[in-house]
mmCIF file of C-alpha atoms in Angstrom:
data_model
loop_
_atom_site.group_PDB
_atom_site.id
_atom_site.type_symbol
_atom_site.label_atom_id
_atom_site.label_comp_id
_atom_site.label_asym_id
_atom_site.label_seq_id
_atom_site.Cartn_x
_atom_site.Cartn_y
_atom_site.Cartn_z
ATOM 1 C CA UNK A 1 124.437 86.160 56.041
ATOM 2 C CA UNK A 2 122.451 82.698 55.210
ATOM 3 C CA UNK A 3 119.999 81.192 57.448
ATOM 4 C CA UNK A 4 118.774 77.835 57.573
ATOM 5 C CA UNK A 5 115.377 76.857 59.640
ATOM 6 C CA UNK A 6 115.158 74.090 61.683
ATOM 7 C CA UNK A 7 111.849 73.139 63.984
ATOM 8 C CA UNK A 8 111.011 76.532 62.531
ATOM 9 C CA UNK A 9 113.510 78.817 64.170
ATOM 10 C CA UNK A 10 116.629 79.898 62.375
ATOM 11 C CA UNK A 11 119.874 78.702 62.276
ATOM 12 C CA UNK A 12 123.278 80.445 61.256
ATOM 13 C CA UNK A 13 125.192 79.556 58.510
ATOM 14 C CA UNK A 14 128.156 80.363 59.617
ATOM 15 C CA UNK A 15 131.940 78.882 59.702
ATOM 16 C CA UNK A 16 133.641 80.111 62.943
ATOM 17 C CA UNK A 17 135.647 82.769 61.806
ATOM 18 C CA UNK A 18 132.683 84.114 59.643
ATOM 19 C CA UNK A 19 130.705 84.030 62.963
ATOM 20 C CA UNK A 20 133.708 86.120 64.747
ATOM 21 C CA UNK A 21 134.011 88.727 61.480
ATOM 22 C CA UNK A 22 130.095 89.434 62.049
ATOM 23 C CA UNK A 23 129.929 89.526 65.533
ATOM 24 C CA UNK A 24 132.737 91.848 66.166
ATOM 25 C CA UNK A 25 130.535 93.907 63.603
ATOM 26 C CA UNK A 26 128.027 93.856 65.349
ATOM 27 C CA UNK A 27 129.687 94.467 68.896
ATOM 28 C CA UNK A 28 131.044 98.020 67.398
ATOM 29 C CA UNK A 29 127.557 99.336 66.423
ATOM 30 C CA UNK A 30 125.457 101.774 68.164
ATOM 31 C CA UNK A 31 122.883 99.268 69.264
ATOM 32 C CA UNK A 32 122.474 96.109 71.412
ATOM 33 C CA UNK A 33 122.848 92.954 69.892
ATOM 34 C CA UNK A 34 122.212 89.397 71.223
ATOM 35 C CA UNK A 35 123.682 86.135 69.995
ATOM 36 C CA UNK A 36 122.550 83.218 71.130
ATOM 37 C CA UNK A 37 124.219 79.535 71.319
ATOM 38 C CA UNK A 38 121.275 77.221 70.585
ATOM 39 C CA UNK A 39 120.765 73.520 71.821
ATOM 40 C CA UNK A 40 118.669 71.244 71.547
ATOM 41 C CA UNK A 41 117.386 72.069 75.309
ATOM 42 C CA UNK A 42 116.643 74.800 74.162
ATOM 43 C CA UNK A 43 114.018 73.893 71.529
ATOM 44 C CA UNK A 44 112.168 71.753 74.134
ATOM 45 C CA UNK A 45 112.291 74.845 76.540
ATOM 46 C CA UNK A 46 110.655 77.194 73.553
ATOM 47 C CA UNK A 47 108.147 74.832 72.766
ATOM 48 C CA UNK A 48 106.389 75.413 76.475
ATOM 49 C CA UNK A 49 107.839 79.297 76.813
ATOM 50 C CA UNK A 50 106.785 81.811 74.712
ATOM 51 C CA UNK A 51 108.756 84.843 75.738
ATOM 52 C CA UNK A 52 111.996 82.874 75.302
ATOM 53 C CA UNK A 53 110.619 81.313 71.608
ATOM 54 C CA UNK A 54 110.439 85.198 70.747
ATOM 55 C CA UNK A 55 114.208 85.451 71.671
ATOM 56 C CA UNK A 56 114.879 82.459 69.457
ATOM 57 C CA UNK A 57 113.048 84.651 66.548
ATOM 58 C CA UNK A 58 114.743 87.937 67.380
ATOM 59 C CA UNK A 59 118.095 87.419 68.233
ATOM 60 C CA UNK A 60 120.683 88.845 65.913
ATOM 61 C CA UNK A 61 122.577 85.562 65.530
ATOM 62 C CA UNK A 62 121.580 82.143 66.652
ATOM 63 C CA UNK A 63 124.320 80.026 66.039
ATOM 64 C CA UNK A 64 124.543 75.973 66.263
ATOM 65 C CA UNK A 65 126.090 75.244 69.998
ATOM 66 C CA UNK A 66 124.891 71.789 70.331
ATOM 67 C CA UNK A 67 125.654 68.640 68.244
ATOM 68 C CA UNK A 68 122.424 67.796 68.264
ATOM 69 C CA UNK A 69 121.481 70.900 66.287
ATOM 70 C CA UNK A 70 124.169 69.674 63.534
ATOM 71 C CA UNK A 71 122.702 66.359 63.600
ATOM 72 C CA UNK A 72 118.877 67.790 63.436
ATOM 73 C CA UNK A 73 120.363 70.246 60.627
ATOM 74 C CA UNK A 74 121.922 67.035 58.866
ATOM 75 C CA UNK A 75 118.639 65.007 58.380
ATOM 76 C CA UNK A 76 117.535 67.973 56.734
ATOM 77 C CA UNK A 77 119.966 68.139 54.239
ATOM 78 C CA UNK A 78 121.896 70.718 55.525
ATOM 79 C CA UNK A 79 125.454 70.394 55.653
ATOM 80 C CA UNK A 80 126.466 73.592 59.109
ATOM 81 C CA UNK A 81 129.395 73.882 61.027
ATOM 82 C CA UNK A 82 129.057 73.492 65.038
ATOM 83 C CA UNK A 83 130.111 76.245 66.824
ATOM 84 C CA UNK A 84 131.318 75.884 70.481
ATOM 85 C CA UNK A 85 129.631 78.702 72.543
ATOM 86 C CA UNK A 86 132.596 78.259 74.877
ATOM 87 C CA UNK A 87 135.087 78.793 72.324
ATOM 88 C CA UNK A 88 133.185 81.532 70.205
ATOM 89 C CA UNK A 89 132.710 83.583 73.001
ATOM 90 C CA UNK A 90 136.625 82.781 74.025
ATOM 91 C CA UNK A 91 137.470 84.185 70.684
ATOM 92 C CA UNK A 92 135.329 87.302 70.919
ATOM 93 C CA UNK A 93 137.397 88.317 74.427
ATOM 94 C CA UNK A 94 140.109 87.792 72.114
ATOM 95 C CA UNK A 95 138.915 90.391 69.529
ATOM 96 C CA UNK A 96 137.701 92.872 71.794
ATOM 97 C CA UNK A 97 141.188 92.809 73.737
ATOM 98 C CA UNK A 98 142.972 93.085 70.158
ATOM 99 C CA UNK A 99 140.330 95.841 69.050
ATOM 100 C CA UNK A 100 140.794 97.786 72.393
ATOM 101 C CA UNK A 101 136.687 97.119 73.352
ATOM 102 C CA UNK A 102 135.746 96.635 76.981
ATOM 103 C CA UNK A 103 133.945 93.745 78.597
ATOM 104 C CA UNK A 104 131.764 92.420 81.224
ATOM 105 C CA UNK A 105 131.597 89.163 82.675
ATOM 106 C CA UNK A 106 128.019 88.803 84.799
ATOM 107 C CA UNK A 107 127.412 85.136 86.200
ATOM 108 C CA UNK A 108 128.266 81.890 88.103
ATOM 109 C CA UNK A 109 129.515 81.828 91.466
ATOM 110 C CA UNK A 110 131.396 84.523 93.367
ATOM 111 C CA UNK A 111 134.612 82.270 93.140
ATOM 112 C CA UNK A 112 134.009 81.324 89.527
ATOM 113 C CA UNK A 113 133.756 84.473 87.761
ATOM 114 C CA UNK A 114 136.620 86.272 90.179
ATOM 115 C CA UNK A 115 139.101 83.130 89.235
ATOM 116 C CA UNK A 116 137.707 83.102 84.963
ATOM 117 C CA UNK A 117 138.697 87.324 85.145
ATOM 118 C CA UNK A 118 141.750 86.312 86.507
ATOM 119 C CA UNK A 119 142.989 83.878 84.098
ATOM 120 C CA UNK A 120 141.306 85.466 81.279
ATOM 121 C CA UNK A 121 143.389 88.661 82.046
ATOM 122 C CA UNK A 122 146.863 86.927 82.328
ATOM 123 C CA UNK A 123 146.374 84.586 78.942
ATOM 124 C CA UNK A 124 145.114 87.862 76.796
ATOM 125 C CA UNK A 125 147.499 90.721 76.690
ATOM 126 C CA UNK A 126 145.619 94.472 76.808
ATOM 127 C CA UNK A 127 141.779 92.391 78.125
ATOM 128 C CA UNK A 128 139.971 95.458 79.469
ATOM 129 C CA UNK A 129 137.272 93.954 82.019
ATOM 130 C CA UNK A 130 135.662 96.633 82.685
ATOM 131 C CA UNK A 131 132.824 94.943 85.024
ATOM 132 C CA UNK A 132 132.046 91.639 87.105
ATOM 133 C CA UNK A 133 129.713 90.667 89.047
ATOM 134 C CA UNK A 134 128.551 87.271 90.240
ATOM 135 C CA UNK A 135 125.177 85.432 89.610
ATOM 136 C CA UNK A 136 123.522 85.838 92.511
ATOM 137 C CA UNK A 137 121.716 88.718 92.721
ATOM 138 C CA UNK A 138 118.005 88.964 92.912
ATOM 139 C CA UNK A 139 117.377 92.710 91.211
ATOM 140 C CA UNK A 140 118.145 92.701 87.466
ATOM 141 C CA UNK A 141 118.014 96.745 87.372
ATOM 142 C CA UNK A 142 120.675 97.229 89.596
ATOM 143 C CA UNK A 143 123.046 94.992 88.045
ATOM 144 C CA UNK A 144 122.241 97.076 84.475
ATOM 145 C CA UNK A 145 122.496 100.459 85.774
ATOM 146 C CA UNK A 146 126.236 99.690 86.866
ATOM 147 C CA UNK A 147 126.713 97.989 83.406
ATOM 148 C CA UNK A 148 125.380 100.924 81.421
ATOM 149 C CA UNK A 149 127.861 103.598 82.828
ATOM 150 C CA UNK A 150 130.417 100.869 82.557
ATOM 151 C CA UNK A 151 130.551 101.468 78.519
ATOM 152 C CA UNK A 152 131.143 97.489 78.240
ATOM 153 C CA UNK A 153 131.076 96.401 74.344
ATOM 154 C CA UNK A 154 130.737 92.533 75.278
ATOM 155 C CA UNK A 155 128.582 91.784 78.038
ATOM 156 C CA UNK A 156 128.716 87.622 78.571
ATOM 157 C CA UNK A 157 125.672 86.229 80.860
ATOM 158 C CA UNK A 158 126.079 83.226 82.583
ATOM 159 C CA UNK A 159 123.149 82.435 84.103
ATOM 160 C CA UNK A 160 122.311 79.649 82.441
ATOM 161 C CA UNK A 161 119.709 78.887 79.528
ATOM 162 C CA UNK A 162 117.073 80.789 79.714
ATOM 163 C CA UNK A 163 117.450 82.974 82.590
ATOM 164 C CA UNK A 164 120.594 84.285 80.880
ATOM 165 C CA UNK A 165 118.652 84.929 77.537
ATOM 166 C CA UNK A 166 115.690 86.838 79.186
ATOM 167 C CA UNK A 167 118.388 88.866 81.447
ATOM 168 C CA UNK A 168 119.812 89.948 78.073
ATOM 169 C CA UNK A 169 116.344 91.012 76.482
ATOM 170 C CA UNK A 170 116.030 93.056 79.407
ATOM 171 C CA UNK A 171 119.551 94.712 78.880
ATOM 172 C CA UNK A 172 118.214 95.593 75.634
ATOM 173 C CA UNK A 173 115.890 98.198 77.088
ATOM 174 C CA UNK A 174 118.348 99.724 78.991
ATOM 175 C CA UNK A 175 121.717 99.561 77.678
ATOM 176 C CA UNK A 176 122.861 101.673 74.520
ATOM 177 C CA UNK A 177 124.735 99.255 72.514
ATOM 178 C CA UNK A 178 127.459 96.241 72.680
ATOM 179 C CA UNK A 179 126.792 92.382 72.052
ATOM 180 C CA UNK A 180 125.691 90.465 74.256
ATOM 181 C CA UNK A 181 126.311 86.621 74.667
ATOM 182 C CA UNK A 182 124.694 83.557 76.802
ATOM 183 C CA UNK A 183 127.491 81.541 78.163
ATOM 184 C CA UNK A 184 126.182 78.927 79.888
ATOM 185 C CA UNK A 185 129.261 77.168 81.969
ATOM 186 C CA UNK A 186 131.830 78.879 80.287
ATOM 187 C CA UNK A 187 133.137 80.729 83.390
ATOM 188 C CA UNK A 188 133.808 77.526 84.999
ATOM 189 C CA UNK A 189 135.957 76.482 82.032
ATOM 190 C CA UNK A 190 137.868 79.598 82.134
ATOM 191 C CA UNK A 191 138.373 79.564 85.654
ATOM 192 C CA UNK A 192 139.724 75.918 85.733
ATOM 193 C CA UNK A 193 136.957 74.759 88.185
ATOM 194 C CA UNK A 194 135.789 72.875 85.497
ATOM 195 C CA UNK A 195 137.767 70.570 82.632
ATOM 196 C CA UNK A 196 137.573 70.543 79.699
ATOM 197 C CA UNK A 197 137.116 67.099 77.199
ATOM 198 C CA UNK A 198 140.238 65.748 75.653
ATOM 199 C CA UNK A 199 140.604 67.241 72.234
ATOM 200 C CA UNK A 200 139.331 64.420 70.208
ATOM 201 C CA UNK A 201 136.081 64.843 71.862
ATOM 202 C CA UNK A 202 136.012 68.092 71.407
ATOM 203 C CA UNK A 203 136.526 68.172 67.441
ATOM 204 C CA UNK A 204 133.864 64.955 67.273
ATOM 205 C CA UNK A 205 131.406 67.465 68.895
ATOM 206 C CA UNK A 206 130.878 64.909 71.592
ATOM 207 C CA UNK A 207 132.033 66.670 74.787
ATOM 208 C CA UNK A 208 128.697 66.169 76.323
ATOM 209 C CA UNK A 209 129.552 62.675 76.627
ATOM 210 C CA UNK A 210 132.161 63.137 78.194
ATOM 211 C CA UNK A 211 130.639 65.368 80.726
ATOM 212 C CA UNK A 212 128.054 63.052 81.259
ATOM 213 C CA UNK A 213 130.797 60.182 82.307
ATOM 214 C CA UNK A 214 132.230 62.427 84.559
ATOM 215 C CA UNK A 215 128.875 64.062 85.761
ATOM 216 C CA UNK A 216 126.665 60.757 85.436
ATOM 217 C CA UNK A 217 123.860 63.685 87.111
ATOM 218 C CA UNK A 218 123.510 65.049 83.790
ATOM 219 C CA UNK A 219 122.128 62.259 82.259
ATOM 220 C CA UNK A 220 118.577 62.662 82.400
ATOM 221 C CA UNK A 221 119.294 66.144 81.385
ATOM 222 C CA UNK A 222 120.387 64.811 77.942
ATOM 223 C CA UNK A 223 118.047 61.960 77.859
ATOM 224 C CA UNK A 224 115.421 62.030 76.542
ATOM 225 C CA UNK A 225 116.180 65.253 75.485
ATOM 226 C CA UNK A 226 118.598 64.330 72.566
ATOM 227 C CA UNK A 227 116.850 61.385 71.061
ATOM 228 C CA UNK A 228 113.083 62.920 71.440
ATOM 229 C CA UNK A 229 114.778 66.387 69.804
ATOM 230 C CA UNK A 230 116.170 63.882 66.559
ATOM 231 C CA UNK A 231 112.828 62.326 66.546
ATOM 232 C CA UNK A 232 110.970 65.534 66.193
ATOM 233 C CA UNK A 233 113.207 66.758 63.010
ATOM 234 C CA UNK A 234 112.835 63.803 61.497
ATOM 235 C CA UNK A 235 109.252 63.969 61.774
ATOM 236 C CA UNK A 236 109.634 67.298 60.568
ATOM 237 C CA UNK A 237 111.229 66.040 57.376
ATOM 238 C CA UNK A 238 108.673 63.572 56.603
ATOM 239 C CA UNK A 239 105.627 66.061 57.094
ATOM 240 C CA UNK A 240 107.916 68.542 54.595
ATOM 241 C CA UNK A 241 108.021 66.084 52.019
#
């Protein structure tokens, strides 16, 4: 397990299947584990939040979501794979249906997370959803009481970034083990609410552009955000050198 640091948090190494192998690992210990799907939002949203910077630090595997991460990674000299969160934690259902583990789906609209358990449970033979529940609940407690007794080994949060992150440090403290991952939209992906880019964006890493030409809205969510995040790294680089 290699780690590379970038805006001083630390980045995962990993190809995707190495990233499967050790998270399936970690899934079947006795403990909770969290991984976490970084972006470059998400290093703007550490820099002012200091509980969810600590999550950055702690989490058992923070692996390179965004392209901008790559790219940021890249100026440094350091040549790491981008790892969909939507299709890592696709192919973690996977393993847990093929290894006979339990899950939980906790997120996104009532309609959204009912359709995604649907579909998820007719593509992947012997999926064992154990627990669901919607996003919209105002009482974190609640929700992890009924998740502890439901003996769910892969709990996916989509609540969005960081709401979803601090819901799983809580779960921490009160569930006895599984893996835990933040999701983001994913739900609406697997419940065909929302579509996918074509292929070719996907494998350029550029499916937030495509997003953003169907969602023109989430523009100034990107921007500034991605050219002020490149910016900082390579300030970064010329202060390490």
């Amino acid at each position: 397990m290699n780690r590379v640091k970038l805006l001083d948090y630390e980045i995962d190494t990993f190809n995707f299947d190495e990233a499967a192998a050790y998270a399936l690992e970690l899934e079947q210990q006795e403990k909770v584990s969290q991984v976490v799907t970084i972006n470059p939002e998400m290093f703007d949203c550490a820099k002012v939040d200091s509980e969810f910077s600590d999550i950055l630090r702690t989490a058992e595997m923070v692996i390179p979501d965004g392209v901008g991460v790559k790219i940021g990674l890249k100026i440094l000299g350091k040549n790491v794979d981008r790892i969909a969160g939507v299709d890592f934690a696709k192919k973690m259902i996977e393993k847990s249906a093929q290894n006979n583990l339990p899950i939980a789906l906790i997120g996104a609209k009532p309609e959204v997370v009912e359709k995604a358990c649907e579909n998820l449970k007719n593509e992947i033979e012997n999926l064992n959803i154990v627990y669901s529940h919607d996003g919209y609940f105002q009482e974190n407690n609640t929700i992890l009481n009924e998740l502890k007794n439901t003996g769910a080994r892969l709990v996916l949060v989509a609540l969005g970034s960081p709401k979803q992150e601090k819901f799983i440090k809580e779960a921490r403290q009160i569930l006895p083990y599984g893996l835990m991952i933040g999701v983001g939209g994913s739900f609406d992906v697997w419940s065909g609410m929302v579509e996918r880019a074509p292929e070719i964006y996907q494998k350029l890493g550029i499916e937030w552009l495509y997003r953003t030409v169907k969602q023109p809205e989430r523009f100034k969510r990107i921007f500034p955000t991605l050219p002020l995040f490149v910016l900082r790294v390579i300030k970064e680089k010329i202060r390490g050198k």
